[in-house]
CSV table of C-alpha atoms and ligand atoms in Angstrom, one decimal:
chain,number,residue,atom,x,y,z
A,61,MET,CA,20.4,-20.6,12.7
A,62,ALA,CA,20.1,-17.0,12.3
A,63,PRO,CA,21.8,-14.9,15.2
A,64,LYS,CA,19.5,-13.7,18.5
A,65,GLU,CA,21.0,-10.2,18.6
A,66,SER,CA,22.2,-8.2,15.2
A,67,ILE,CA,25.7,-7.6,15.1
A,68,HIS,CA,25.1,-3.8,14.3
A,69,GLY,CA,23.4,-3.1,17.2
A,70,SER,CA,19.8,-3.4,18.5
A,71,TRP,CA,17.0,-0.3,19.8
A,72,SER,CA,17.0,0.7,23.0
A,73,SER,CA,13.2,-0.2,23.6
A,74,ARG,CA,10.4,-0.8,21.1
A,75,TRP,CA,9.8,3.2,21.1
A,76,ALA,CA,13.5,3.8,19.8
A,77,PHE,CA,12.2,1.4,17.0
A,78,VAL,CA,8.9,3.1,16.1
A,79,LEU,CA,10.5,6.5,16.0
A,80,ALA,CA,13.2,5.6,13.9
A,81,ALA,CA,10.7,3.5,11.4
A,82,THR,CA,8.4,6.9,11.4
A,83,GLY,CA,11.3,9.0,11.1
A,84,SER,CA,11.9,6.3,8.1
A,85,ALA,CA,8.3,6.3,6.5
A,86,VAL,CA,7.7,10.2,7.0
A,87,GLY,CA,9.7,12.3,4.6
A,88,LEU,CA,9.4,13.7,1.0
A,89,GLY,CA,7.0,11.1,-0.1
A,90,ASN,CA,4.7,12.6,2.0
A,91,ILE,CA,5.2,16.3,1.7
A,92,TRP,CA,6.8,16.4,-2.0
A,93,LYS,CA,5.5,13.7,-3.6
A,94,PHE,CA,1.9,13.0,-2.4
A,95,PRO,CA,0.6,16.1,-3.2
A,96,TYR,CA,2.5,16.5,-6.8
A,97,ILE,CA,1.2,12.9,-7.9
A,98,THR,CA,-2.3,13.5,-6.4
A,99,GLY,CA,-2.4,17.0,-8.2
A,100,GLU,CA,-1.1,15.0,-11.6
A,101,ASN,CA,-3.2,12.2,-10.9
A,102,GLY,CA,-6.7,13.7,-10.7
A,103,GLY,CA,-7.0,13.9,-7.0
A,104,GLY,CA,-9.8,12.0,-4.9
A,105,ALA,CA,-10.4,8.3,-6.8
A,106,PHE,CA,-6.3,8.5,-6.7
A,107,VAL,CA,-6.2,9.2,-2.8
A,108,LEU,CA,-8.8,6.7,-2.3
A,109,VAL,CA,-6.8,3.8,-4.1
A,110,TYR,CA,-3.9,4.9,-2.0
A,111,LEU,CA,-5.5,4.4,0.9
A,112,PHE,CA,-6.5,1.4,0.0
A,113,CYS,CA,-3.4,0.0,-0.5
A,114,ILE,CA,-2.0,1.1,2.9
A,115,ALA,CA,-4.8,-0.7,4.8
A,116,LEU,CA,-4.7,-3.9,2.2
A,117,ILE,CA,-1.4,-4.2,0.9
A,118,GLY,CA,1.2,-1.7,3.3
A,119,VAL,CA,0.0,-2.8,6.5
A,120,PRO,CA,0.3,-6.6,6.2
A,121,ILE,CA,3.6,-6.2,3.9
A,122,MET,CA,5.0,-3.9,7.1
A,123,MET,CA,4.4,-6.7,9.6
A,124,ALA,CA,5.8,-9.6,7.3
A,125,GLU,CA,9.1,-7.1,6.8
A,126,ILE,CA,9.5,-6.6,10.3
A,127,LEU,CA,9.0,-9.9,11.0
A,128,ILE,CA,11.5,-11.1,8.6
A,129,GLY,CA,14.0,-8.4,9.5
A,130,ARG,CA,13.6,-9.8,13.2
A,131,ARG,CA,13.6,-13.5,12.8
A,132,GLY,CA,17.1,-12.8,10.1
A,133,ARG,CA,19.1,-10.3,12.5
A,134,GLN,CA,21.2,-9.6,9.7
A,135,SER,CA,21.7,-7.3,6.6
A,136,PRO,CA,18.3,-8.0,4.2
A,137,ILE,CA,20.5,-9.8,1.7
A,138,ASN,CA,21.8,-12.3,4.7
A,139,THR,CA,18.6,-12.4,6.4
A,140,MET,CA,17.0,-13.8,3.4
A,141,HIS,CA,19.2,-16.4,2.5
A,142,THR,CA,19.2,-17.6,6.4
A,143,LEU,CA,15.8,-17.7,6.4
A,144,ALA,CA,15.5,-19.3,3.2
A,145,ILE,CA,17.8,-21.9,4.3
A,146,GLU,CA,16.3,-22.6,7.5
A,147,SER,CA,13.1,-22.9,6.1
A,148,GLY,CA,14.3,-25.4,3.6
A,149,HIS,CA,14.1,-23.7,0.4
A,150,LYS,CA,16.5,-22.2,-1.9
A,151,PRO,CA,18.9,-19.2,-0.9
A,152,ALA,CA,18.0,-17.7,-3.8
A,153,TRP,CA,15.7,-15.9,-1.8
A,154,MET,CA,18.6,-13.5,-0.9
A,155,TYR,CA,18.2,-11.8,-4.6
A,156,LEU,CA,15.1,-9.8,-3.2
A,157,GLY,CA,17.2,-8.5,-0.8
A,158,VAL,CA,19.8,-7.6,-3.4
A,159,MET,CA,17.2,-6.0,-5.5
A,160,GLY,CA,16.0,-4.1,-2.4
A,161,VAL,CA,19.9,-2.7,-2.0
A,162,LEU,CA,19.7,-2.0,-5.5
A,163,ALA,CA,16.0,0.2,-5.3
A,164,GLY,CA,17.8,1.8,-2.2
A,165,PHE,CA,21.0,2.8,-4.2
A,166,PHE,CA,19.0,4.4,-7.0
A,167,ILE,CA,16.0,6.2,-4.3
A,168,LEU,CA,18.8,7.5,-2.4
A,169,SER,CA,19.9,9.3,-5.8
A,170,TYR,CA,17.3,11.1,-6.3
A,171,TYR,CA,16.1,11.5,-2.8
A,172,SER,CA,19.1,13.7,-2.0
A,173,VAL,CA,18.9,16.0,-4.8
A,174,ILE,CA,15.3,17.2,-4.2
A,175,ALA,CA,16.4,17.0,0.2
A,176,GLY,CA,19.1,19.3,-1.5
A,177,TRP,CA,16.2,21.3,-2.9
A,178,SER,CA,14.5,22.1,0.7
A,179,LEU,CA,18.0,23.0,2.0
A,180,GLU,CA,18.1,25.8,-0.5
A,181,TYR,CA,14.9,26.5,0.1
A,182,LEU,CA,15.5,26.9,3.9
A,183,ILE,CA,18.3,29.6,3.4
A,184,LYS,CA,15.8,31.1,0.8
A,185,ALA,CA,13.0,31.6,3.1
A,186,ALA,CA,15.2,32.3,6.0
A,187,SER,CA,16.6,35.3,4.0
A,188,GLY,CA,13.1,36.7,3.0
A,189,VAL,CA,13.1,36.1,-0.8
A,190,PHE,CA,9.8,34.8,-0.9
A,191,THR,CA,8.1,37.9,1.0
A,192,GLY,CA,5.5,39.7,-1.1
A,193,GLN,CA,6.2,37.7,-4.0
A,194,THR,CA,3.5,37.3,-6.7
A,195,ALA,CA,3.2,33.3,-7.6
A,196,SER,CA,4.8,34.2,-10.9
A,197,GLY,CA,7.7,35.8,-9.2
A,198,ILE,CA,7.7,32.4,-7.0
A,199,GLU,CA,7.6,30.3,-10.2
A,200,THR,CA,10.0,32.1,-11.5
A,201,LEU,CA,12.5,31.8,-8.8
A,202,PHE,CA,11.7,27.9,-8.8
A,203,GLY,CA,12.5,27.9,-12.2
A,204,ASP,CA,15.9,29.6,-12.3
A,205,PHE,CA,16.9,27.5,-9.4
A,206,ILE,CA,16.2,23.8,-11.2
A,207,ASN,CA,18.0,25.1,-14.2
A,208,ASP,CA,21.4,26.3,-12.6
A,209,PRO,CA,22.9,22.8,-11.9
A,210,LYS,CA,25.8,24.4,-9.6
A,211,TYR,CA,23.5,24.5,-6.7
A,212,LEU,CA,21.7,22.0,-7.2
A,213,LEU,CA,25.0,19.9,-6.9
A,214,LEU,CA,26.4,21.7,-3.9
A,215,TRP,CA,23.1,20.8,-1.8
A,216,HIS,CA,23.1,17.2,-2.9
A,217,THR,CA,26.8,17.0,-1.8
A,218,ILE,CA,25.9,18.6,1.5
A,219,PHE,CA,22.9,16.3,2.1
A,220,MET,CA,24.8,13.0,1.0
A,221,MET,CA,27.4,14.4,3.6
A,222,MET,CA,24.7,14.5,6.5
A,223,THR,CA,23.5,11.3,5.7
A,224,TYR,CA,27.0,9.5,5.5
A,225,LEU,CA,27.7,11.3,9.0
A,226,VAL,CA,24.6,9.7,10.6
A,227,VAL,CA,25.3,6.0,9.2
A,228,ALA,CA,28.8,5.9,9.6
A,229,ARG,CA,27.9,6.6,13.5
A,230,GLY,CA,25.6,3.6,13.9
A,231,VAL,CA,21.9,4.8,13.1
A,232,LYS,CA,20.6,4.7,16.8
A,233,SER,CA,22.6,7.7,18.2
A,234,GLY,CA,20.2,10.6,17.3
A,235,ILE,CA,17.7,9.2,15.2
A,236,GLU,CA,15.2,8.8,18.5
A,237,LYS,CA,15.6,12.2,19.9
A,238,ALA,CA,15.3,14.0,16.0
A,239,VAL,CA,11.9,12.2,15.4
A,240,LYS,CA,10.5,13.0,18.8
A,241,ILE,CA,10.9,16.6,18.2
A,242,LEU,CA,10.5,16.6,15.0
A,243,MET,CA,7.1,14.8,14.4
A,244,PRO,CA,4.9,16.5,16.9
A,245,ALA,CA,6.4,19.6,15.4
A,246,LEU,CA,5.7,18.9,11.5
A,247,VAL,CA,2.4,18.1,12.6
A,248,VAL,CA,1.8,21.2,14.7
A,249,LEU,CA,3.3,23.2,11.4
A,250,LEU,CA,1.6,21.5,8.9
A,251,LEU,CA,-2.0,22.6,11.4
A,252,VAL,CA,-0.9,26.0,11.0
A,253,LEU,CA,-0.4,25.9,7.5
A,254,ILE,CA,-3.9,24.2,7.3
A,255,GLY,CA,-5.2,27.1,9.7
A,256,TYR,CA,-4.0,29.9,6.6
A,257,ALA,CA,-5.4,28.2,4.1
A,258,ILE,CA,-8.8,28.0,5.6
A,259,ASN,CA,-8.4,31.6,6.3
A,260,THR,CA,-7.1,32.3,3.1
A,261,GLY,CA,-7.4,29.6,0.6
A,262,SER,CA,-9.9,28.0,-1.1
A,263,PHE,CA,-10.4,25.1,1.2
A,264,SER,CA,-13.8,23.6,0.1
A,265,GLN,CA,-11.9,23.2,-3.1
A,266,GLY,CA,-9.2,21.4,-1.8
A,267,VAL,CA,-10.9,19.5,0.5
A,268,SER,CA,-13.1,18.3,-2.4
A,269,PHE,CA,-10.1,17.6,-4.9
A,270,LEU,CA,-8.6,15.4,-2.2
A,271,PHE,CA,-11.5,13.6,-1.1
A,272,ASN,CA,-14.4,13.8,-3.6
A,273,PRO,CA,-13.4,10.9,-5.9
A,274,ASP,CA,-14.2,11.3,-9.3
A,275,PHE,CA,-13.5,7.8,-11.0
A,276,SER,CA,-13.5,9.0,-14.5
A,277,LYS,CA,-10.0,10.5,-13.9
A,278,LEU,CA,-8.6,7.2,-12.6
A,279,THR,CA,-6.4,5.4,-15.2
A,280,TRP,CA,-4.6,2.0,-14.7
A,281,GLY,CA,-1.7,4.6,-14.4
A,282,ALA,CA,-2.8,6.3,-11.8
A,283,VAL,CA,-3.6,2.9,-9.7
A,284,LEU,CA,0.2,1.7,-10.3
A,285,THR,CA,1.1,5.1,-8.9
A,286,ALA,CA,-0.9,4.6,-6.2
A,287,MET,CA,0.0,1.4,-5.0
A,288,GLY,CA,3.4,2.3,-5.4
A,289,HIS,CA,3.7,5.1,-3.6
A,290,ALA,CA,2.2,2.9,-0.7
A,291,PHE,CA,5.3,1.3,-1.1
A,292,PHE,CA,6.9,4.4,-1.2
A,293,THR,CA,5.9,6.3,1.8
A,294,LEU,CA,5.8,3.4,4.1
A,295,SER,CA,9.2,2.5,3.1
A,296,LEU,CA,8.5,-1.0,2.4
A,297,GLY,CA,9.8,-3.5,-0.5
A,298,MET,CA,13.3,-2.4,-0.1
A,299,GLY,CA,14.7,-3.8,2.8
A,300,ALA,CA,15.2,-0.6,5.1
A,301,ILE,CA,12.1,-1.6,7.5
A,302,MET,CA,13.5,-5.0,7.4
A,303,VAL,CA,16.8,-3.8,8.8
A,304,TYR,CA,15.1,-1.9,11.3
A,305,GLY,CA,13.3,-4.9,12.3
A,306,SER,CA,16.4,-6.6,12.7
A,307,TYR,CA,17.3,-4.6,15.9
A,308,LEU,CA,13.8,-4.9,17.5
A,309,PRO,CA,13.6,-6.5,20.7
A,310,LYS,CA,11.7,-9.9,20.8
A,311,SER,CA,9.3,-8.7,23.2
A,312,ALA,CA,7.4,-6.0,21.0
A,313,SER,CA,4.7,-6.6,19.7
A,314,ILE,CA,4.8,-6.0,15.6
A,315,ALA,CA,1.4,-5.4,15.2
A,316,LYS,CA,1.1,-2.5,17.6
A,317,THR,CA,4.4,-0.8,16.0
A,318,THR,CA,2.7,-1.4,12.6
A,319,PHE,CA,-0.4,0.3,13.6
A,320,MET,CA,1.4,3.3,14.7
A,321,ILE,CA,3.8,3.8,11.9
A,322,ALA,CA,1.1,3.5,9.1
A,323,SER,CA,-0.8,5.8,11.0
A,324,ALA,CA,1.5,8.3,11.7
A,325,ASP,CA,2.5,8.5,8.1
A,326,THR,CA,-0.6,8.5,6.6
A,327,ILE,CA,-1.9,11.6,8.8
A,328,VAL,CA,1.1,13.5,8.0
A,329,ALA,CA,0.8,13.2,4.4
A,330,LEU,CA,-3.3,14.0,4.3
A,331,LEU,CA,-2.2,17.3,6.5
A,332,ALA,CA,0.1,17.9,4.0
A,333,GLY,CA,-2.4,17.8,1.0
A,334,LEU,CA,-5.1,19.9,3.3
A,335,ALA,CA,-2.4,22.4,3.5
A,336,ILE,CA,-1.2,22.6,-0.1
A,337,PHE,CA,-4.5,22.2,-2.3
A,338,PRO,CA,-6.6,25.0,-1.2
A,339,LEU,CA,-3.3,27.3,-1.5
A,340,VAL,CA,-3.0,26.2,-5.2
A,341,PHE,CA,-6.7,26.5,-5.7
A,342,ALA,CA,-6.7,30.0,-4.3
A,343,ASN,CA,-3.6,30.8,-6.3
A,344,ALA,CA,-5.1,29.8,-9.6
A,345,LEU,CA,-1.9,27.6,-9.6
A,346,SER,CA,-1.7,24.2,-11.5
A,347,PRO,CA,-2.7,21.0,-9.2
A,348,GLY,CA,-0.6,18.8,-11.6
A,349,ALA,CA,2.6,21.1,-11.7
A,350,GLY,CA,4.8,18.4,-10.9
A,351,PRO,CA,7.8,17.8,-8.2
A,352,GLY,CA,7.9,21.5,-8.1
A,353,LEU,CA,4.5,21.7,-6.9
A,354,ILE,CA,5.3,22.4,-2.6
A,355,PHE,CA,8.1,24.5,-3.6
A,356,ILE,CA,5.4,27.5,-5.6
A,357,THR,CA,2.8,27.1,-3.7
A,358,LEU,CA,4.0,26.9,0.1
A,359,PRO,CA,6.7,30.1,-0.6
A,360,HIS,CA,4.1,32.4,-2.0
A,361,ALA,CA,2.1,31.3,1.0
A,362,PHE,CA,4.9,32.3,3.1
A,363,GLY,CA,5.8,35.2,1.4
A,364,GLN,CA,2.0,36.6,2.2
A,365,MET,CA,1.3,35.7,5.7
A,366,ASP,CA,2.3,37.1,8.9
A,367,GLY,CA,5.7,35.5,10.5
A,368,GLY,CA,5.9,34.1,6.9
A,369,VAL,CA,9.7,34.2,7.2
A,370,PHE,CA,9.5,32.3,10.7
A,371,PHE,CA,6.7,29.6,9.5
A,372,GLY,CA,8.8,29.4,6.1
A,373,THR,CA,12.2,28.5,7.6
A,374,LEU,CA,10.8,26.1,10.3
A,375,PHE,CA,9.1,24.3,7.5
A,376,PHE,CA,11.8,23.7,5.6
A,377,VAL,CA,14.0,23.0,8.6
A,378,LEU,CA,11.2,20.0,9.3
A,379,ILE,CA,11.6,19.3,5.7
A,380,VAL,CA,15.3,18.7,5.8
A,381,PHE,CA,15.0,16.9,8.8
A,382,ALA,CA,12.2,14.3,7.7
A,383,ALA,CA,14.2,13.7,4.0
A,384,TRP,CA,17.0,12.5,6.5
A,385,THR,CA,15.6,10.6,8.7
A,386,SER,CA,14.3,8.9,5.8
A,387,ALA,CA,17.6,9.1,3.8
A,388,ILE,CA,19.4,7.2,6.5
A,389,SER,CA,17.2,4.2,6.7
A,390,LEU,CA,17.5,4.2,2.5
A,391,LEU,CA,21.6,3.3,3.1
A,392,GLU,CA,21.7,1.1,6.0
A,393,PRO,CA,21.0,-1.9,4.4
A,394,VAL,CA,23.8,-1.2,1.7
A,395,VAL,CA,25.9,-0.7,4.8
A,396,THR,CA,24.7,-3.7,6.8
A,397,TRP,CA,25.5,-6.1,4.2
A,398,LEU,CA,29.1,-4.6,3.0
A,399,VAL,CA,30.0,-4.6,7.1
A,400,GLU,CA,28.9,-8.4,7.1
A,401,ASN,CA,30.0,-9.6,3.5
A,402,ARG,CA,32.9,-7.1,2.8
A,403,GLY,CA,34.4,-7.0,6.0
A,404,MET,CA,34.3,-3.4,6.0
A,405,ARG,CA,34.3,-0.9,9.0
A,406,ARG,CA,31.0,0.9,9.1
A,407,ALA,CA,32.5,4.1,8.4
A,408,THR,CA,34.2,2.7,5.5
A,409,ALA,CA,31.2,1.1,4.3
A,410,ALA,CA,29.2,4.4,4.7
A,411,LEU,CA,31.9,6.2,2.6
A,412,THR,CA,32.4,4.0,-0.2
A,413,SER,CA,28.4,3.5,-0.8
A,414,SER,CA,27.7,7.3,0.1
A,415,ILE,CA,30.2,8.4,-2.5
A,416,THR,CA,28.8,6.5,-5.2
A,417,ILE,CA,25.3,7.1,-4.8
A,418,TRP,CA,26.2,10.5,-4.7
A,419,LEU,CA,27.7,10.1,-8.2
A,420,PHE,CA,24.9,8.7,-9.7
A,421,GLY,CA,22.7,11.4,-8.0
A,422,ILE,CA,24.6,13.5,-10.6
A,423,LEU,CA,21.8,12.3,-13.6
A,424,THR,CA,19.1,13.3,-11.3
A,425,VAL,CA,20.6,17.0,-11.1
A,426,PHE,CA,21.2,16.9,-14.8
A,427,SER,CA,17.1,15.9,-15.1
A,428,PHE,CA,15.8,19.2,-14.4
A,429,PRO,CA,18.1,22.3,-16.3
A,430,SER,CA,15.9,23.2,-19.4
A,431,ASP,CA,19.1,23.0,-21.6
A,432,SER,CA,20.5,19.5,-20.3
A,433,PRO,CA,20.7,16.5,-22.9
A,434,ILE,CA,19.7,14.2,-19.9
A,435,LYS,CA,16.2,16.4,-19.4
A,436,PHE,CA,14.0,14.8,-22.2
A,437,GLU,CA,10.3,13.7,-22.3
A,438,PHE,CA,8.6,10.4,-22.6
A,439,SER,CA,5.5,8.3,-22.4
A,440,PHE,CA,4.8,5.7,-19.7
A,441,ILE,CA,1.4,4.1,-19.6
A,442,GLY,CA,-0.3,7.2,-21.4
A,443,GLU,CA,1.2,9.8,-19.0
A,444,THR,CA,3.8,12.3,-20.3
A,445,LYS,CA,7.3,12.4,-18.3
A,446,THR,CA,9.4,15.6,-18.8
A,447,ASN,CA,12.1,15.4,-16.1
A,448,GLY,CA,14.2,12.3,-18.1
A,449,VAL,CA,16.4,10.5,-15.8
A,450,PHE,CA,15.1,11.5,-12.9
A,451,ASP,CA,11.4,10.2,-13.8
A,452,ILE,CA,13.0,6.7,-15.5
A,453,LEU,CA,14.7,6.7,-11.6
A,454,ASP,CA,11.4,7.3,-9.9
A,455,ILE,CA,9.3,5.0,-12.0
A,456,LEU,CA,12.0,2.1,-11.8
A,457,THR,CA,11.9,2.2,-8.2
A,458,ALA,CA,8.6,3.4,-6.8
A,459,ASN,CA,6.3,1.5,-9.6
A,460,ILE,CA,8.2,-1.5,-10.1
A,461,MET,CA,10.8,-2.3,-7.5
A,462,LEU,CA,9.1,-1.7,-4.8
A,463,PRO,CA,5.9,-3.5,-5.2
A,464,LEU,CA,7.9,-6.4,-6.9
A,465,GLY,CA,10.2,-6.7,-3.7
A,466,GLY,CA,7.1,-6.2,-1.6
A,467,PHE,CA,5.1,-8.8,-3.6
A,468,PHE,CA,8.0,-11.4,-3.1
A,469,ILE,CA,8.1,-10.6,0.6
A,470,ALA,CA,4.5,-11.3,1.1
A,471,ILE,CA,4.8,-14.6,-1.0
A,472,PHE,CA,8.0,-15.6,0.7
A,473,ALA,CA,6.3,-14.9,4.6
A,474,GLY,CA,2.6,-16.3,3.3
A,475,TRP,CA,3.8,-19.3,1.5
A,476,PHE,CA,7.2,-20.3,2.3
A,477,MET,CA,8.1,-19.5,6.1
A,478,SER,CA,6.2,-21.9,8.2
A,479,ARG,CA,2.8,-21.1,10.1
A,480,ASP,CA,4.6,-21.3,13.4
A,481,ALA,CA,7.6,-19.7,12.7
A,482,THR,CA,5.4,-16.6,11.7
A,483,ARG,CA,3.2,-17.0,14.8
A,484,ASP,CA,6.4,-17.0,16.9
A,485,GLU,CA,7.3,-13.5,15.9
A,486,LEU,CA,3.7,-12.2,15.5
A,487,ASP,CA,1.3,-13.5,18.1
A,488,MET,CA,2.0,-11.4,21.1
A,489,GLY,CA,-1.2,-12.1,22.4
A,490,ASP,CA,-2.6,-8.4,21.8
A,491,GLY,CA,-6.1,-9.1,20.8
A,492,PHE,CA,-4.6,-9.0,17.1
A,493,ASP,CA,-5.6,-11.9,14.7
A,494,PHE,CA,-2.8,-13.8,13.6
A,495,ASN,CA,-5.3,-15.2,10.9
A,496,ALA,CA,-6.7,-12.1,9.4
A,497,TRP,CA,-3.0,-11.3,8.6
A,498,ARG,CA,-1.9,-14.2,7.3
A,499,PHE,CA,-5.1,-14.1,5.0
A,500,LEU,CA,-3.9,-10.6,4.1
A,501,VAL,CA,-0.2,-11.2,3.0
A,502,LYS,CA,-0.9,-15.0,1.4
A,503,TRP,CA,-4.1,-13.8,-0.9
A,504,VAL,CA,-5.0,-10.3,-0.6
A,505,ALA,CA,-1.5,-8.2,-1.0
A,506,PRO,CA,0.1,-10.1,-3.6
A,507,THR,CA,-3.1,-10.6,-5.6
A,508,LEU,CA,-4.0,-7.0,-5.7
A,509,VAL,CA,-0.1,-6.2,-6.5
A,510,LEU,CA,-0.4,-8.9,-9.6
A,511,ILE,CA,-3.8,-7.5,-10.9
A,512,VAL,CA,-2.0,-3.8,-11.2
A,513,PHE,CA,1.0,-5.2,-12.7
A,514,LEU,CA,-1.2,-7.6,-15.1
A,515,ASN,CA,-3.0,-4.6,-16.2
A,516,ILE,CA,-0.3,-2.3,-16.5
A,517,PHE,CA,1.2,-4.8,-19.0
A,518,GLY,CA,-1.8,-5.6,-21.1
A,519,ILE,CA,-1.9,-9.1,-20.1
A,520,ILE,CA,-5.8,-8.8,-18.7
B,90,PFF,N1,9.3,6.6,3.2
B,90,PFF,C1,10.2,7.6,2.7
B,90,PFF,C2,9.3,8.8,2.3
B,90,PFF,O1,8.1,8.5,2.0
B,90,PFF,O2,10.1,9.9,2.3
B,90,PFF,C3,10.9,7.4,1.5
B,90,PFF,C4,11.6,5.9,1.7
B,90,PFF,C5,12.5,5.5,2.3
B,90,PFF,C6,11.5,4.8,0.7
B,90,PFF,C7,13.3,4.7,2.8
B,90,PFF,C8,12.1,3.9,0.7
B,90,PFF,C9,12.7,3.3,2.0
B,90,PFF,F1,13.0,2.2,2.1
């Protein structure tokens, strides 16, 4: 039997869960990754596929992940083990939890490096380095920065320490308060930036890039990236939301909370796109600039606008916080497992995993400097990737491990758990249709993931 309460604690209320899960979902994925992959994949059609994946794959799978977590009340690995046995199936389902822990490990290793870039840019913004710079000056600044491993390593170290400190104390204290202030502030600041973009940028060109679908630009590679990003941005497919669900009080409605989290996440991503693309076009920058896109576009804007030092500093502070609340959720599944199965204290578990992930992150640090042996080019389903190990980890996790994890979570909730068990968790009498969810999770979500995978591997 699954325990009634998680030994790691529980949220003080449904709101605490919504805030923490939103903190997990909204992060670098929304502000850094969404704009650059949209730029690389041609805009509108890509965005449309992404929105479609959020609604038809992400939302039902998020509900599945939360309900599995709440029913199992343990680390993802043990939750899958318990629920599989409870429903009369093989304990091998726990390997789904193992894959999730591995995915979290890989993602955090590079996530921390990019969050480190934001820390550096926070200092740069505050010290007025961007003021009056030309676009090419800002590009040089970015190029010089990522070519110098010293600083990349320093900031990666600091960010991993920040993540360790929160997770060591238990994820509840702090997150709630931080997200309550952070999320509204982030939205307000994005609106300020959009206001700036309306006045000085090529706003209509930016809007049309984001929302006018040109399907001739849509490749199967782009569809895979859009689908993978739906998982990444909602923190799905690896147990992060599952572990947060394990701290959720039984009385909270999973459907309602999922809707709030997914909406907040999507809104922040679209606002980020609306702020960034008009500036990209106005300054003749390339939308396909890759991971450096926001670190070039936005500092240039901050350097030109009135109050740019203030807004720039605030913006990077908010990105750092957004990344921090996401990083915490990436580490949590690993830590809960070490506590439950290795008998470690939480602080020891957090330290051991943080150090290992930090070490692994060095591979990403050295994926960017141009003279580094692990910065290399390769081609992945017709697209050229230039940042060696970083790109490999990104493709492996976001495009393969998370969708695969999500696929099996849907299969487990839809086919292996009993109808009564899922209904018991989901049916809170809030006017939401249980059968619609079950249809989506049993048929629609897994079929869509499968179609994309089969296409990528050239099977259909
Ligand atoms: N959702 C986070 C973002 O958009 O930045 C990243 C992330 C967090 C992915 C937690 C996966 C995860 F489990």
